[in-house]
Amino acid sequence: ISLQNVLGLTPVLTGLLMLPGGLVMGLVAPTIGRLFDRYGPRPLVVPGSIIVSAALWALATLGTETQPWVIVAAHVTLSLGLAMMFTPLFTSALGSLRPELYSYGSAAVGAAVLDWQGNGRRLARTHGQLVDGEFTAVQVEREDQLATRGNLGQRLVQGVRHVYRWL
């Protein structure tokens, strides 16, 4: 929402700007796995959580004049921190199960991830309702968004900042 409605970027450009974060997660996964095998979860999770906190702080400071490269840098940093946290946490959680319970554990992790994604969406939507009476970012036509980009952009920036501060 922020890249398209606040900065006015196209969906294709937005996707290309988010691509490096996914690539980083995929490329560091084997290295994180080897480090986990050698040192265990704690030396990866603690720095990973610090990196995630720094990236979320950077994302909470976004504004209408933020350059796209700042968002890409914060997203890549966030992706690196999440890779450092998710692999050890999920491996430790699922590794403690008996083999016949692996499928249940995997399903529980997947359900928890989906639940928190939904909670994030609900938080963003609730904040939009509190700020403006209704969440107009989804309801306004694209032409109207571009015409009133400054006002709408400010409301979206407030919502994005609020959501990242609560994460």
CSV table of C-alpha atoms in Angstrom, one decimal:
chain,number,residue,atom,x,y,z
A,1,ILE,CA,0.0,0.0,0.0
A,2,SER,CA,2.7,2.4,1.0
A,3,LEU,CA,4.8,2.1,-2.2
A,4,GLN,CA,1.8,2.3,-4.6
A,5,ASN,CA,-0.5,4.7,-2.9
A,6,VAL,CA,1.9,7.0,-1.0
A,7,LEU,CA,4.8,7.1,-3.5
A,8,GLY,CA,2.7,6.5,-6.6
A,9,LEU,CA,4.7,3.5,-7.9
A,10,THR,CA,3.3,1.0,-10.3
A,11,PRO,CA,2.5,-2.6,-9.1
A,12,VAL,CA,5.3,-3.9,-11.3
A,13,LEU,CA,7.9,-1.6,-9.9
A,14,THR,CA,6.7,-2.3,-6.4
A,15,GLY,CA,7.1,-6.0,-7.0
A,16,LEU,CA,10.6,-5.5,-8.4
A,17,LEU,CA,11.5,-3.4,-5.3
A,18,MET,CA,10.4,-6.2,-3.0
A,19,LEU,CA,12.2,-8.9,-5.0
A,20,PRO,CA,15.6,-8.5,-3.3
A,21,GLY,CA,14.2,-9.3,0.1
A,22,GLY,CA,12.9,-12.6,-1.1
A,23,LEU,CA,16.2,-13.4,-2.9
A,24,VAL,CA,18.1,-12.6,0.3
A,25,MET,CA,16.0,-15.0,2.3
A,26,GLY,CA,16.5,-17.7,-0.2
A,27,LEU,CA,20.2,-17.2,-0.6
A,28,VAL,CA,21.1,-17.0,3.1
A,29,ALA,CA,18.9,-20.0,4.0
A,30,PRO,CA,21.7,-22.6,3.4
A,31,THR,CA,24.2,-20.6,5.4
A,32,ILE,CA,21.8,-20.1,8.2
A,33,GLY,CA,21.1,-23.8,8.3
A,34,ARG,CA,24.8,-24.6,8.5
A,35,LEU,CA,25.3,-22.0,11.3
A,36,PHE,CA,22.3,-23.5,13.1
A,37,ASP,CA,23.8,-27.0,12.9
A,38,ARG,CA,27.1,-25.7,14.2
A,39,TYR,CA,26.1,-23.3,17.0
A,40,GLY,CA,22.4,-23.9,17.7
A,41,PRO,CA,19.5,-21.4,17.7
A,42,ARG,CA,20.5,-18.7,20.3
A,43,PRO,CA,23.4,-17.2,18.4
A,44,LEU,CA,21.2,-16.7,15.4
A,45,VAL,CA,17.9,-15.7,17.0
A,46,VAL,CA,19.3,-13.0,19.2
A,47,PRO,CA,21.1,-11.0,16.5
A,48,GLY,CA,18.2,-11.8,14.1
A,49,SER,CA,15.7,-10.2,16.5
A,50,ILE,CA,17.9,-7.1,16.8
A,51,ILE,CA,18.1,-6.9,13.0
A,52,VAL,CA,14.3,-7.3,12.7
A,53,SER,CA,13.8,-4.5,15.4
A,54,ALA,CA,16.1,-2.2,13.5
A,55,ALA,CA,14.3,-2.8,10.2
A,56,LEU,CA,10.9,-2.3,11.7
A,57,TRP,CA,12.1,0.9,13.3
A,58,ALA,CA,13.3,2.1,9.9
A,59,LEU,CA,9.9,1.1,8.3
A,60,ALA,CA,8.1,3.0,11.1
A,61,THR,CA,9.8,6.3,10.0
A,62,LEU,CA,8.6,6.2,6.4
A,63,GLY,CA,7.0,9.4,5.0
A,64,THR,CA,5.6,10.7,1.8
A,65,GLU,CA,9.1,11.8,0.6
A,66,THR,CA,10.9,8.6,1.5
A,67,GLN,CA,13.1,7.4,-1.4
A,68,PRO,CA,12.3,3.9,-2.7
A,69,TRP,CA,15.9,2.7,-2.0
A,70,VAL,CA,15.3,3.3,1.7
A,71,ILE,CA,12.3,1.0,1.7
A,72,VAL,CA,14.3,-1.6,-0.3
A,73,ALA,CA,17.2,-1.4,2.2
A,74,ALA,CA,14.8,-1.8,5.2
A,75,HIS,CA,13.0,-4.7,3.5
A,76,VAL,CA,16.2,-6.5,2.7
A,77,THR,CA,17.4,-6.0,6.3
A,78,LEU,CA,14.0,-7.2,7.6
A,79,SER,CA,14.3,-10.3,5.3
A,80,LEU,CA,17.8,-11.1,6.6
A,81,GLY,CA,16.7,-10.8,10.2
A,82,LEU,CA,13.6,-13.0,9.6
A,83,ALA,CA,15.7,-15.6,8.0
A,84,MET,CA,18.0,-15.6,11.0
A,85,MET,CA,15.0,-16.1,13.3
A,86,PHE,CA,12.6,-18.4,11.4
A,87,THR,CA,15.0,-21.2,10.5
A,88,PRO,CA,16.3,-21.8,14.0
A,89,LEU,CA,12.9,-21.3,15.7
A,90,PHE,CA,11.0,-23.5,13.4
A,91,THR,CA,13.7,-26.2,13.4
A,92,SER,CA,13.9,-26.2,17.2
A,93,ALA,CA,10.1,-26.3,17.6
A,94,LEU,CA,9.5,-29.1,15.0
A,95,GLY,CA,12.7,-31.0,16.0
A,96,SER,CA,11.4,-31.5,19.5
A,97,LEU,CA,8.4,-33.6,18.2
A,98,ARG,CA,8.2,-37.3,17.8
A,99,PRO,CA,8.3,-38.3,14.1
A,100,GLU,CA,4.7,-39.3,14.0
A,101,LEU,CA,3.7,-35.8,15.1
A,102,TYR,CA,5.7,-33.9,12.4
A,103,SER,CA,2.7,-33.3,10.2
A,104,TYR,CA,0.7,-31.9,13.1
A,105,GLY,CA,3.5,-29.6,14.2
A,106,SER,CA,4.0,-28.3,10.7
A,107,ALA,CA,0.3,-27.7,10.4
A,108,ALA,CA,0.3,-25.8,13.7
A,109,VAL,CA,3.2,-23.6,12.6
A,110,GLY,CA,1.5,-22.9,9.3
A,111,ALA,CA,-1.8,-22.0,11.1
A,112,ALA,CA,0.0,-19.7,13.5
A,113,VAL,CA,1.7,-17.9,10.6
A,114,LEU,CA,-1.6,-17.4,8.8
A,115,ASP,CA,-3.3,-16.3,12.0
A,116,TRP,CA,-0.7,-13.6,12.6
A,117,GLN,CA,-0.9,-12.4,9.0
A,118,GLY,CA,-4.6,-12.0,9.5
A,119,ASN,CA,-4.0,-10.1,12.8
A,120,GLY,CA,-1.7,-7.7,11.0
A,121,ARG,CA,-4.3,-7.0,8.4
A,122,ARG,CA,-6.9,-6.5,11.0
A,123,LEU,CA,-4.7,-4.1,12.9
A,124,ALA,CA,-4.0,-2.0,9.8
A,125,ARG,CA,-7.7,-2.0,8.9
A,126,THR,CA,-8.7,-1.0,12.5
A,127,HIS,CA,-6.2,1.8,12.5
A,128,GLY,CA,-7.5,3.1,9.2
A,129,GLN,CA,-11.0,3.2,10.7
A,130,LEU,CA,-9.9,5.0,13.7
A,131,VAL,CA,-8.0,7.6,11.8
A,132,ASP,CA,-10.5,8.4,9.1
A,133,GLY,CA,-13.8,6.9,10.0
A,134,GLU,CA,-13.3,4.2,7.4
A,135,PHE,CA,-10.3,2.6,5.6
A,136,THR,CA,-10.4,4.7,2.4
A,137,ALA,CA,-7.1,3.4,0.9
A,138,VAL,CA,-8.9,0.3,-0.5
A,139,GLN,CA,-12.1,2.1,-1.4
A,140,VAL,CA,-10.9,5.2,-3.3
A,141,GLU,CA,-10.5,4.9,-7.1
A,142,ARG,CA,-6.9,5.1,-8.5
A,143,GLU,CA,-7.5,8.4,-10.2
A,144,ASP,CA,-8.8,10.0,-7.0
A,145,GLN,CA,-5.8,8.6,-5.1
A,146,LEU,CA,-3.4,10.3,-7.5
A,147,ALA,CA,-5.4,13.5,-7.4
A,148,THR,CA,-5.4,13.6,-3.6
A,149,ARG,CA,-2.1,11.8,-3.0
A,150,GLY,CA,-0.9,14.3,-0.5
A,151,ASN,CA,-3.8,14.0,1.9
A,152,LEU,CA,-4.4,10.3,1.4
A,153,GLY,CA,-0.6,9.7,1.5
A,154,GLN,CA,-0.4,11.4,4.9
A,155,ARG,CA,-3.2,9.2,6.3
A,156,LEU,CA,-1.6,6.0,4.9
A,157,VAL,CA,1.8,7.0,6.3
A,158,GLN,CA,0.2,7.5,9.7
A,159,GLY,CA,-1.4,4.0,9.4
A,160,VAL,CA,1.8,2.3,8.3
A,161,ARG,CA,3.8,4.0,11.1
A,162,HIS,CA,1.2,2.9,13.6
A,163,VAL,CA,1.2,-0.7,12.5
A,164,TYR,CA,5.0,-1.0,12.5
A,165,ARG,CA,5.2,0.5,15.9
A,166,TRP,CA,2.9,-2.1,17.3
A,167,LEU,CA,4.8,-5.0,15.7
